[in-house]
Tab-separated table of C-alpha atoms in Angstrom:
chain	number	residue	atom	x	y	z
A	162	MET	CA	225.495	152.195	-38.012
A	163	LEU	CA	227.284	152.502	-41.556
A	164	MET	CA	228.546	155.539	-43.194
A	165	LYS	CA	228.699	155.975	-46.607
A	166	SER	CA	229.819	157.899	-49.702
A	167	PRO	CA	227.633	157.215	-52.430
A	168	THR	CA	226.919	158.780	-55.760
A	169	LEU	CA	223.014	159.471	-55.542
A	170	MET	CA	220.418	159.922	-58.820
A	171	SER	CA	221.774	163.621	-59.766
A	172	GLY	CA	225.620	162.292	-59.488
A	173	LYS	CA	227.066	164.211	-56.550
A	174	GLN	CA	228.423	163.075	-53.742
A	175	THR	CA	227.275	162.847	-50.280
A	176	THR	CA	228.087	161.378	-47.049
A	177	TYR	CA	225.186	160.637	-44.183
A	178	LEU	CA	225.100	158.508	-41.553
A	179	ILE	CA	222.222	155.727	-41.687
A	180	ILE	CA	221.500	154.076	-38.412
A	181	PHE	CA	219.379	150.903	-38.095
A	182	ASN	CA	217.024	152.453	-34.924
A	183	SER	CA	215.263	149.185	-34.587
A	184	LEU	CA	215.539	145.667	-36.626
A	185	GLY	CA	212.228	143.102	-35.261
A	186	PHE	CA	212.191	139.626	-36.709
A	187	ILE	CA	209.410	137.543	-36.487
A	188	LYS	CA	209.180	133.713	-36.206
A	189	SER	CA	206.496	131.623	-38.142
A	190	GLY	CA	206.478	128.159	-37.791
A	191	ARG	CA	210.152	127.132	-39.421
A	192	TYR	CA	210.435	130.581	-40.849
A	193	TRP	CA	211.637	133.747	-39.716
A	194	SER	CA	211.338	137.390	-41.558
A	195	VAL	CA	212.173	141.195	-41.150
A	196	SER	CA	208.449	142.342	-39.187
A	197	GLU	CA	209.690	145.995	-38.695
A	198	SER	CA	212.695	147.953	-38.764
A	199	SER	CA	213.296	151.885	-38.642
A	200	VAL	CA	215.476	153.966	-39.909
A	201	ILE	CA	217.447	157.656	-38.801
A	202	ILE	CA	219.623	158.848	-41.530
A	203	LYS	CA	221.815	161.829	-40.895
A	204	CYS	CA	222.415	163.794	-43.783
A	205	GLN	CA	225.528	166.552	-43.900
A	206	SER	CA	224.607	170.101	-42.730
A	207	GLY	CA	223.733	171.518	-46.706
A	208	SER	CA	223.449	168.583	-48.437
A	209	LYS	CA	220.444	169.439	-50.812
A	210	SER	CA	220.246	165.933	-52.447
A	211	CYS	CA	219.979	164.401	-48.736
A	212	VAL	CA	216.658	164.090	-47.191
A	213	ASN	CA	216.943	163.568	-43.254
A	214	VAL	CA	215.007	160.825	-41.950
A	215	ALA	CA	214.004	160.420	-38.209
A	216	GLY	CA	213.200	156.939	-37.169
A	217	ASN	CA	210.775	156.104	-40.199
A	218	PRO	CA	209.865	152.886	-41.024
A	219	LEU	CA	211.623	150.556	-43.418
A	220	VAL	CA	209.962	148.344	-45.480
A	221	MET	CA	212.671	145.279	-45.588
A	222	LYS	CA	210.260	142.153	-46.272
A	223	TRP	CA	211.265	140.622	-48.692
A	224	ALA	CA	214.554	138.686	-46.030
A	225	GLY	CA	213.345	135.917	-44.601
A	226	ALA	CA	214.963	132.317	-44.511
A	227	PRO	CA	214.373	129.215	-42.708
A	228	ILE	CA	214.983	129.406	-38.621
A	229	ASN	CA	218.633	127.447	-38.447
A	230	LEU	CA	219.879	129.147	-41.965
A	231	GLY	CA	220.873	133.243	-42.283
A	232	TYR	CA	219.566	135.656	-45.368
A	233	LYS	CA	222.112	136.854	-47.668
A	234	CYS	CA	221.515	138.845	-50.417
A	235	THR	CA	224.421	140.634	-53.181
A	236	LYS	CA	221.663	142.719	-55.146
A	237	PRO	CA	218.330	143.109	-52.796
A	238	SER	CA	215.099	145.375	-54.429
A	239	ALA	CA	215.282	148.774	-52.855
A	240	ALA	CA	213.603	148.817	-49.452
A	241	PRO	CA	211.853	152.068	-49.044
A	242	VAL	CA	211.285	154.436	-45.893
A	243	ILE	CA	207.932	155.335	-45.162
A	244	LEU	CA	208.131	159.217	-44.812
A	245	PRO	CA	204.358	161.609	-44.092
A	246	SER	CA	202.480	161.845	-47.199
A	247	ASP	CA	203.073	165.698	-46.849
A	248	SER	CA	206.721	165.774	-46.995
A	249	GLY	CA	206.575	165.591	-51.112
A	250	ASN	CA	209.897	163.571	-51.252
A	251	SER	CA	210.118	159.973	-51.629
A	252	VAL	CA	213.520	157.817	-49.760
A	253	SER	CA	214.594	154.171	-50.599
A	254	LEU	CA	217.668	152.459	-49.747
A	255	GLN	CA	219.555	150.274	-52.019
A	256	PHE	CA	221.499	148.122	-50.765
A	257	SER	CA	224.743	146.408	-52.517
A	258	SER	CA	224.651	143.917	-50.143
A	259	ILE	CA	223.047	142.669	-47.531
A	260	GLN	CA	223.364	139.029	-44.825
A	261	VAL	CA	221.295	138.986	-42.026
A	262	GLN	CA	221.319	136.635	-39.556
A	263	PRO	CA	218.942	136.827	-36.012
A	264	PHE	CA	219.224	133.328	-34.679
A	265	GLY	CA	222.210	130.375	-34.235
A	266	VAL	CA	225.526	133.065	-34.286
A	267	LYS	CA	228.063	131.745	-32.603
A	268	ASP	CA	231.450	133.732	-31.683
A	269	GLY	CA	229.986	136.585	-34.172
A	270	VAL	CA	230.384	134.406	-36.987
A	271	PHE	CA	227.572	134.091	-39.559
A	272	GLY	CA	226.549	130.419	-40.150
A	273	ASP	CA	225.251	128.731	-43.295
A	274	VAL	CA	222.714	131.322	-45.551
A	275	THR	CA	220.219	130.846	-48.120
A	276	ASP	CA	220.547	133.298	-50.822
A	277	CYS	CA	218.415	135.354	-52.799
A	278	VAL	CA	219.015	133.749	-55.958
A	279	GLY	CA	216.557	131.869	-57.123
A	280	TYR	CA	216.713	128.510	-57.847
A	281	PHE	CA	215.760	128.939	-61.630
A	282	SER	CA	218.010	131.813	-62.267
A	283	ILE	CA	218.323	132.765	-66.024
A	284	GLY	CA	221.414	129.838	-66.779
A	285	VAL	CA	219.229	127.537	-65.915
A	286	TRP	CA	216.250	128.598	-67.672
A	287	SER	CA	218.729	128.432	-70.825
A	288	SER	CA	219.870	124.892	-70.169
A	289	LEU	CA	216.047	123.613	-69.476
A	290	ILE	CA	214.570	125.095	-72.188
A	291	VAL	CA	218.360	123.743	-74.965
A	292	SER	CA	217.935	119.908	-73.243
A	293	ILE	CA	214.449	120.118	-73.872
A	294	LEU	CA	214.732	121.265	-77.672
A	295	LEU	CA	217.689	118.572	-78.745
A	296	ILE	CA	215.909	115.412	-76.979
A	297	SER	CA	212.662	116.720	-78.700
A	298	ILE	CA	214.743	116.432	-81.908
A	299	LEU	CA	216.640	113.725	-80.839
A	300	THR	CA	212.854	111.243	-79.765
A	301	TYR	CA	211.354	112.958	-83.540
A	302	GLY	CA	214.303	110.938	-85.794
A	303	LEU	CA	214.220	108.417	-83.324
A	304	VAL	CA	210.108	107.823	-83.961
A	305	MET	CA	210.358	108.686	-87.681
A	306	LEU	CA	213.348	106.353	-88.299
A	307	ALA	CA	211.163	103.343	-86.662
A	308	SER	CA	208.489	103.942	-88.335
A	309	VAL	CA	210.478	103.364	-91.680
A	310	GLN	CA	208.960	100.548	-94.086
A	311	PRO	CA	210.842	98.051	-96.312
A	312	SER	CA	209.849	97.796	-99.920
A	313	GLU	CA	207.559	95.051	-100.422
A	314	ILE	CA	209.326	93.659	-103.472
A	315	TYR	CA	212.000	92.190	-101.026
A	316	GLU	CA	208.984	90.469	-98.413
A	317	ASP	CA	207.131	88.770	-101.384
A	318	PRO	CA	208.197	84.660	-101.106
A	319	LYS	CA	205.999	84.135	-103.976
A	320	LYS	CA	208.609	86.178	-106.899
A	321	LYS	CA	211.648	85.744	-108.481
A	322	MET	CA	214.243	87.085	-105.328
A	323	ILE	CA	216.345	90.265	-106.351
A	324	GLN	CA	219.896	89.189	-107.343
A	325	LEU	CA	222.064	92.648	-106.415
A	326	GLY	CA	225.821	92.111	-108.858
A	327	ALA	CA	224.945	88.518	-109.214
A	328	ASP	CA	225.869	87.017	-112.886
A	329	ASN	CA	223.932	84.159	-114.291
């Protein structure tokens, strides 16, 4: 259960109650994921920018992790609530932070988690691209340096040697 006073898209503040009616998990091999969930949203009376929802499905297919780990995300994608097509409204929940661990919780404390941030963040990609660019420039320079040929005037043993700076 969560009581929140968020700023809605219209810029107005409203208070509502969110109750996760059900939250189901499915095991598939060595991974788990959220299979089904439903939510109840009770709006404050007189609120014009809130939509009451009574047990409608909540789509959270993005939450999942290996069996022995939990799932944590500080900026997860929005979870749409499926409403009847004739309602004319659309509702989605945007969590500021979420952590779920259906298996392996000991004494009410979360265990190790997998984060929703991918292995290749923008910083990692930038570093890789700059490193590859610098290595390719260095390699090109070394190949060009290795391909320099000495002048033939210094290599002909039959000709008189050139002496620089010597008086005869």
